[in-house]
PDB file of C-alpha atoms in Angstrom:
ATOM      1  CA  UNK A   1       0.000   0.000   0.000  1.00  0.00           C
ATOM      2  CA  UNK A   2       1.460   3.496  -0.935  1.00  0.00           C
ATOM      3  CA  UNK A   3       1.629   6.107   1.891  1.00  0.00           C
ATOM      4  CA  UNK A   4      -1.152   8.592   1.194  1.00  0.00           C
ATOM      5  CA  UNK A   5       0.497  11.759  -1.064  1.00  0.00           C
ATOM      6  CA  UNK A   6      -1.317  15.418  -0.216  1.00  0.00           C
ATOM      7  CA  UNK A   7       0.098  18.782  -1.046  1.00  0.00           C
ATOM      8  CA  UNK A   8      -1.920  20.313   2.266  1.00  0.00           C
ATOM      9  CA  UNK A   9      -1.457  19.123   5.432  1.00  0.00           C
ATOM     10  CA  UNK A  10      -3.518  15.918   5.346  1.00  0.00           C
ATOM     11  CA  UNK A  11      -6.809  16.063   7.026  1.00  0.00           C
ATOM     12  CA  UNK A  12      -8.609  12.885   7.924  1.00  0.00           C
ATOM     13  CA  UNK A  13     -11.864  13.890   6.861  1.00  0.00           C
ATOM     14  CA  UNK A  14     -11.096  14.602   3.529  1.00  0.00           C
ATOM     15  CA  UNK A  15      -8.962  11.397   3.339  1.00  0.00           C
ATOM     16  CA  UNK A  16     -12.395   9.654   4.152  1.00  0.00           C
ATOM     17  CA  UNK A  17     -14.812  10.920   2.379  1.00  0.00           C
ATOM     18  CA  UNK A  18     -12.081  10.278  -1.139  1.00  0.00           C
ATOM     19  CA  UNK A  19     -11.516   6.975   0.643  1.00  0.00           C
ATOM     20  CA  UNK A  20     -15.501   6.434   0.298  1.00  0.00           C
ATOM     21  CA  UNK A  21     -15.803   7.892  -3.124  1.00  0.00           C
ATOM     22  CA  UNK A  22     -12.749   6.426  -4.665  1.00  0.00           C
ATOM     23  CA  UNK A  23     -13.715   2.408  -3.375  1.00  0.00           C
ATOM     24  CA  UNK A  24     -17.540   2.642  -4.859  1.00  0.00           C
ATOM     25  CA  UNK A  25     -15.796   4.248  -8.081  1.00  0.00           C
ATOM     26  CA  UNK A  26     -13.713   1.304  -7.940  1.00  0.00           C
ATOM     27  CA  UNK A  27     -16.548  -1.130  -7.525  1.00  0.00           C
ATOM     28  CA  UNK A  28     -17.914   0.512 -10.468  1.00  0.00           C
ATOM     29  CA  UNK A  29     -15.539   0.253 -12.949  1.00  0.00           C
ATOM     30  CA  UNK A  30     -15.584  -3.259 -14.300  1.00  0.00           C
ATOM     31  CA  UNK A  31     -19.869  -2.794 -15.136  1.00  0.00           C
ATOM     32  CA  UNK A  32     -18.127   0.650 -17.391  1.00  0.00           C
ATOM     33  CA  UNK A  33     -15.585  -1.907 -18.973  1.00  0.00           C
ATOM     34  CA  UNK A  34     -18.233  -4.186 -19.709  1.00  0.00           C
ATOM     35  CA  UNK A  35     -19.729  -1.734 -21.651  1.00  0.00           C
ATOM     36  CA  UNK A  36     -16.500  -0.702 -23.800  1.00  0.00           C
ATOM     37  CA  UNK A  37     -15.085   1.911 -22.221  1.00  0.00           C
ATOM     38  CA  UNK A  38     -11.560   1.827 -20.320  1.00  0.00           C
ATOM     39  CA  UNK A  39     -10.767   0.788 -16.654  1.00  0.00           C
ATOM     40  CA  UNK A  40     -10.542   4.829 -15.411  1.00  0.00           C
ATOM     41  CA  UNK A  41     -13.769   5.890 -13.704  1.00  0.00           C
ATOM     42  CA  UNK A  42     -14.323   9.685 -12.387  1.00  0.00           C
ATOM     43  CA  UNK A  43     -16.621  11.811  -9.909  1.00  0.00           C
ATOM     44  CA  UNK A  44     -16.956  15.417  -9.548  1.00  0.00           C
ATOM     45  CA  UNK A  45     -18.543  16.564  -6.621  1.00  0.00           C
ATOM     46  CA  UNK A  46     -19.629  20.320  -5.563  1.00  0.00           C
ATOM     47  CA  UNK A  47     -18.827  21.385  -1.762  1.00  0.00           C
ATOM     48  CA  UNK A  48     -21.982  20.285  -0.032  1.00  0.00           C
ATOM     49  CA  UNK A  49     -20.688  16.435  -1.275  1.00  0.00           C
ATOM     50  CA  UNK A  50     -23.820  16.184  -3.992  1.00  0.00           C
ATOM     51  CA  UNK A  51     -22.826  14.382  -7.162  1.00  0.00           C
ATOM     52  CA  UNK A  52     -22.238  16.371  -9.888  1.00  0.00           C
ATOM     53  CA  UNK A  53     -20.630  14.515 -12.710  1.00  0.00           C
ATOM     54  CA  UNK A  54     -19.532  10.736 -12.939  1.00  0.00           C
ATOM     55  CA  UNK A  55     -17.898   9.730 -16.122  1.00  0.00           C
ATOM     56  CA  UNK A  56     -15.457   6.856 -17.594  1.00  0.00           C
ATOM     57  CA  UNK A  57     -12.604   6.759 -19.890  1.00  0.00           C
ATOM     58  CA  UNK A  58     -14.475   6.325 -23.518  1.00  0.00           C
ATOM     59  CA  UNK A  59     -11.281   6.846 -25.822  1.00  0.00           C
ATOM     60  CA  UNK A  60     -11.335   3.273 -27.628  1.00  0.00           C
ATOM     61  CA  UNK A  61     -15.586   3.786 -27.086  1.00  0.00           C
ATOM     62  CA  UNK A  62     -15.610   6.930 -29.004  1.00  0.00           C
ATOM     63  CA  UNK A  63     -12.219   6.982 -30.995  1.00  0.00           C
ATOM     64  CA  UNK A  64     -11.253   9.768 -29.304  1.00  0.00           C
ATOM     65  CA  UNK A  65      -7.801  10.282 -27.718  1.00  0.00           C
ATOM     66  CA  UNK A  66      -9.451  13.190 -25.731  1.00  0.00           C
ATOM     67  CA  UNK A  67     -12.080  10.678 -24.336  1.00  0.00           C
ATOM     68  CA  UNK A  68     -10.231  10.548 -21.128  1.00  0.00           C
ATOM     69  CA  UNK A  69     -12.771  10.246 -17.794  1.00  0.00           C
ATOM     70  CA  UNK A  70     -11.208  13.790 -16.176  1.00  0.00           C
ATOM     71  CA  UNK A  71     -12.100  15.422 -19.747  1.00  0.00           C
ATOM     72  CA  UNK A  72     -15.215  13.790 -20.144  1.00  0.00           C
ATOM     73  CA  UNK A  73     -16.261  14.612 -16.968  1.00  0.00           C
ATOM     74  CA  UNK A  74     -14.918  18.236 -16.802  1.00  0.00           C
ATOM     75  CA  UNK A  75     -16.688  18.672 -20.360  1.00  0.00           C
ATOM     76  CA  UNK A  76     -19.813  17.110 -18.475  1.00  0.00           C
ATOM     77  CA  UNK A  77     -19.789  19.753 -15.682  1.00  0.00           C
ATOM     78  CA  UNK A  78     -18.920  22.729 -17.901  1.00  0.00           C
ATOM     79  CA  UNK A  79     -21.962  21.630 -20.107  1.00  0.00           C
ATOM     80  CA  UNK A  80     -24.433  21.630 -17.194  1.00  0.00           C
ATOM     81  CA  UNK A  81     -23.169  25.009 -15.247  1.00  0.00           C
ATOM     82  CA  UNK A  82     -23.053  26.308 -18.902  1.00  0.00           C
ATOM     83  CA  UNK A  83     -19.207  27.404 -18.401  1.00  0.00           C
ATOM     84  CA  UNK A  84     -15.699  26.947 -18.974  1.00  0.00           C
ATOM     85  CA  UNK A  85     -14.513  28.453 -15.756  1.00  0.00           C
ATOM     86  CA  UNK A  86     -16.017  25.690 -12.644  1.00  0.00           C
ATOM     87  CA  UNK A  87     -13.908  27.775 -10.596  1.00  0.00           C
ATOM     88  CA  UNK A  88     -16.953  29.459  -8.201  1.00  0.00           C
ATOM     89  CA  UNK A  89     -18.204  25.969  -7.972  1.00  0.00           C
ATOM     90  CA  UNK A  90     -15.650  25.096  -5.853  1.00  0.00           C
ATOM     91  CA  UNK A  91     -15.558  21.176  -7.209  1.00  0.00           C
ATOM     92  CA  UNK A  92     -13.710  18.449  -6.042  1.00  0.00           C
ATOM     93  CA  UNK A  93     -13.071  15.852  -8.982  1.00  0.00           C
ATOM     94  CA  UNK A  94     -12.251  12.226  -7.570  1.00  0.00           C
ATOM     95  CA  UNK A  95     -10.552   9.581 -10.227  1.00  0.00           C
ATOM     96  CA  UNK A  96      -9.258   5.990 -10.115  1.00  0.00           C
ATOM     97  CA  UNK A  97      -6.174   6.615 -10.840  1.00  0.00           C
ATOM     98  CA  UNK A  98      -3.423   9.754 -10.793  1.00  0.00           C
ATOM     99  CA  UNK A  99      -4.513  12.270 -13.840  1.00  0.00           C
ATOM    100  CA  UNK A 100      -2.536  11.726 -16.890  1.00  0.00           C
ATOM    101  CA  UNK A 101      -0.384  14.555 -18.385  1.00  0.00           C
ATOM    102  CA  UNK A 102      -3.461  15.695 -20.631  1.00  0.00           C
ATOM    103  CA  UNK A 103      -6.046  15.471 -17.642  1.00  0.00           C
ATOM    104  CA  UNK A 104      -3.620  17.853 -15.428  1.00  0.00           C
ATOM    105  CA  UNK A 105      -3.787  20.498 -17.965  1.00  0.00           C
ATOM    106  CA  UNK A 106      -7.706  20.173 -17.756  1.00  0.00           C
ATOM    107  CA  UNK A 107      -7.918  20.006 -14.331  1.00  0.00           C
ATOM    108  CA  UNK A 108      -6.128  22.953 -14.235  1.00  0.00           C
ATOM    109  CA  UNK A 109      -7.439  25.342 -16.701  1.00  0.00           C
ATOM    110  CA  UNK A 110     -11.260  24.168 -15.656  1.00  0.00           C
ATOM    111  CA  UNK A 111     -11.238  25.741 -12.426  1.00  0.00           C
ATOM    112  CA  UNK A 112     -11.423  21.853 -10.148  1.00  0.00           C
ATOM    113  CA  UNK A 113     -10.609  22.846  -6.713  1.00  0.00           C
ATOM    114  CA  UNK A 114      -9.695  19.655  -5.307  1.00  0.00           C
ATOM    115  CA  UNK A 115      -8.084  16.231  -6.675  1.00  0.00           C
ATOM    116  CA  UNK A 116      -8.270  12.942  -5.117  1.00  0.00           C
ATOM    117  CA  UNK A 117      -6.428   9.747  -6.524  1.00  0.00           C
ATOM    118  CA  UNK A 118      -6.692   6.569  -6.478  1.00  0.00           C
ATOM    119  CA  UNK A 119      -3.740   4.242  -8.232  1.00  0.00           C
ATOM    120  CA  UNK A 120      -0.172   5.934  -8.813  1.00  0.00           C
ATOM    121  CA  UNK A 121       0.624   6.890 -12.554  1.00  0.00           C
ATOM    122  CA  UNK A 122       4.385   4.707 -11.733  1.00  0.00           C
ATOM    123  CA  UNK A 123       1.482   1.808 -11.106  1.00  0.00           C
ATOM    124  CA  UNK A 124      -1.083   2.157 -13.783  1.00  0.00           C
ATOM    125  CA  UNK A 125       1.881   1.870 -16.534  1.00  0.00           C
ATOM    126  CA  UNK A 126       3.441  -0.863 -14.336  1.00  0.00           C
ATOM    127  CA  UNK A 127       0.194  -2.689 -14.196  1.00  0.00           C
ATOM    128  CA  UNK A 128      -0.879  -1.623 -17.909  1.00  0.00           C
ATOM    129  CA  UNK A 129       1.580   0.103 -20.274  1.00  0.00           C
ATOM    130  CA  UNK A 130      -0.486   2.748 -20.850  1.00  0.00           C
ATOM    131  CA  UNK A 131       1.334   6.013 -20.719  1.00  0.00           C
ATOM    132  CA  UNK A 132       0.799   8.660 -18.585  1.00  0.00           C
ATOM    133  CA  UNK A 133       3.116  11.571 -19.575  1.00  0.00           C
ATOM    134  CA  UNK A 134       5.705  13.589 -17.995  1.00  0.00           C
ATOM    135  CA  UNK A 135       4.779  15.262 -15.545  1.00  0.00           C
ATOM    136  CA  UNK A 136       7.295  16.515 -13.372  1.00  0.00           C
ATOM    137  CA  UNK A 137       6.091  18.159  -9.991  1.00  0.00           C
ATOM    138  CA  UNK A 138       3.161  18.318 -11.112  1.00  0.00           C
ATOM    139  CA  UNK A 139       1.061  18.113  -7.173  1.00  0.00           C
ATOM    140  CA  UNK A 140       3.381  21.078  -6.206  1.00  0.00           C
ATOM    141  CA  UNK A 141       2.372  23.275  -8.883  1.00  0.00           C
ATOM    142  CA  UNK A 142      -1.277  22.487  -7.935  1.00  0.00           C
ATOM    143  CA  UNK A 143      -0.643  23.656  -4.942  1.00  0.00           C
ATOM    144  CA  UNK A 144       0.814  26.930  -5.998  1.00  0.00           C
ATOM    145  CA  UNK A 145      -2.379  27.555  -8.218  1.00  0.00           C
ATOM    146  CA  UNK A 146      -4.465  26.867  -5.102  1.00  0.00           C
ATOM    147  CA  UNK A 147      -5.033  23.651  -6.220  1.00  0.00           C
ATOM    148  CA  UNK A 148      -5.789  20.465  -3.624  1.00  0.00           C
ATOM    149  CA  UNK A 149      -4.581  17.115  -4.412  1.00  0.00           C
ATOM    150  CA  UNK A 150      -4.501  13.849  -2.217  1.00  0.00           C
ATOM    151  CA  UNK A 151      -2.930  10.441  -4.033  1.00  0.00           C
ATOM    152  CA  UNK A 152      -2.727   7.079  -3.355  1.00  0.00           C
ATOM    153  CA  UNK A 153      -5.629   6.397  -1.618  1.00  0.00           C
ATOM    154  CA  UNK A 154      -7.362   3.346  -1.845  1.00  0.00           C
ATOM    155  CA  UNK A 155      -4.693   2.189  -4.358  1.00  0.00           C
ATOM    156  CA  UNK A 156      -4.608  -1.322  -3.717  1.00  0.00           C
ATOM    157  CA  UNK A 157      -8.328  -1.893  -4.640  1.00  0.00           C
ATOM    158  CA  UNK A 158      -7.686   0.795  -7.822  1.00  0.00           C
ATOM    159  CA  UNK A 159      -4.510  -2.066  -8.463  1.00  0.00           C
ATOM    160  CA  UNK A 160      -6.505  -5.077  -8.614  1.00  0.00           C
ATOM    161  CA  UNK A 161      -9.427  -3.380 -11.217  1.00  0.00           C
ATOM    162  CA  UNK A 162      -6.292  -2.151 -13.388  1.00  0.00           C
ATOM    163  CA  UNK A 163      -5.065  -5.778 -13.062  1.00  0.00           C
ATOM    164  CA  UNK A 164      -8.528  -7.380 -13.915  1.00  0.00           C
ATOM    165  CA  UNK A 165      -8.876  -5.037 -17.006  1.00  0.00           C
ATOM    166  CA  UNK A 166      -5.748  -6.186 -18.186  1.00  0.00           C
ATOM    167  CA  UNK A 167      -6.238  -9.891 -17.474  1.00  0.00           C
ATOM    168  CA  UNK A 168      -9.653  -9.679 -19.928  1.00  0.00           C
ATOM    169  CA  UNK A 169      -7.432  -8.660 -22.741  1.00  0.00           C
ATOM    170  CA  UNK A 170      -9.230  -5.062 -23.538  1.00  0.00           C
ATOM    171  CA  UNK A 171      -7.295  -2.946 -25.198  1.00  0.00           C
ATOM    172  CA  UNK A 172      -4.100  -0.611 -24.267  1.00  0.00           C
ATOM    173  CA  UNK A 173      -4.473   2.367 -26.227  1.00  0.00           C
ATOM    174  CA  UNK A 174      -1.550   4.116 -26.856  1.00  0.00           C
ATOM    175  CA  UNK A 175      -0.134   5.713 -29.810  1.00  0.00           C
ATOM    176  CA  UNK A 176       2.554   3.785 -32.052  1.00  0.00           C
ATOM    177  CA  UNK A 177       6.307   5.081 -31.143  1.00  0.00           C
ATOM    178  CA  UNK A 178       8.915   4.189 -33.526  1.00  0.00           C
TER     179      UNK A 178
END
C-alpha cells in the first residue's frame, strides 16, 4: 500500500470521504468496462458532497484520444453550469487513478478545486503500459495555483481493477512510437 500523497497538510476527513468515493468508483468500474469503455472511472462533486458529474474513460468507445474520464467529466460539468470556468463551484473531482499529463492540464485550466487519486501513474503503466506523460512536480504546482490534491488512496483496490482489465485482454491504447 502506498503512503497517502497530499500537497496540504492531510486532514482525515477529507482522506475519508475520497476513501468512500474512490472504493464505490472502484466497484464501479468493471460494469463501465463491460460496456467498452476503459478501466478509469471519475466523480466530480460540488462542496456540499452532492454528485455532480460521474464519467469513464471512452477513448477506444468513441475513438477519441481526448475521451479521457477527467475530460469527459470536466466537459460534463462545464456543459451543465453552462461554463468553462467551474472555478466558483468550488468542485472536487475524484478519479481511479493519478490524472494523466493531458487530464492535469484540464484540471487545471477548468477551475477543479480539489483532486483525489486513487492508483499511482508509476502503477497504472506498471500494471498496464499505458502512458501517462511527464509530468514533473506536477502536485506542487497544484498547490501553488491553489489547487488540492490527495494520491494514493485506496490504491490497492484501484490495483486489482487495473489488473482485472488487463487480465480480460481489452485494449491498451496508446499511440505507435517508432
Amino acid at each position: 500500500m502506498e503512503k497517502i500523497i497530499s500537497n496540504e497538510k492531510i486532514d482525515r476527513v477529507k482522506v475519508e470521504t475520497a476513501s468512500r468515493i474512490l472504493m464505490g468508483l472502484q466497484q464501479e468500474v468493471q460494469k463501465y468496462t463491460d460496456r467498452g469503455c476503459g478501466p478509469f472511472l471519475v466523480a466530480i462533486y460540488d462542496a456540499a458532497g452532492n454528485l455532480v458529474i460521474k464519467a469513464a474513460n471512452s477513448v477506444v468507445h468513441e475513438n477519441n484520444s481526448n475521451a479521457h474520464a477527467e475530460m469527459v467529466a470536466i466537459k460534463l460539468a462545464e456543459e451543465k453550469f453552462g461554463t468553462y470556468d467551474l472555478s466558483k463551484y468550488n468542485l472536487k473531482l475524484y478519479t481511479t487513478s493519478e490524472p494523466c499529463l493531458m487530464c492535469i492540464g484540464g484540471i487545471l485550466w477548468s477551475g477543479i478545486k480539489e483532486v483525489y487519486y486513487s492508483v499511482s501513474s508509476k502503477r497504472v503503466e506498471e500494471i498496464t503500459g499505458f502512458d501517462e506523460g511527464f509530468k514533473p512536480n506536477w502536485v506542487e504546482e497544484f498547490r501553488k495555483r491553489g489547487i488540492v490534491v490527495y494520491g494514493n488512496i485506496e490504491s490497492e483496490a484501484g490495483e486489482q481493477e487495473l489488473k482485472k482489465y488487463v487480465q480480460s485482454g481489452k485494449k491498451i491504447y496508446k499511440p505507435l512510437r517508432k
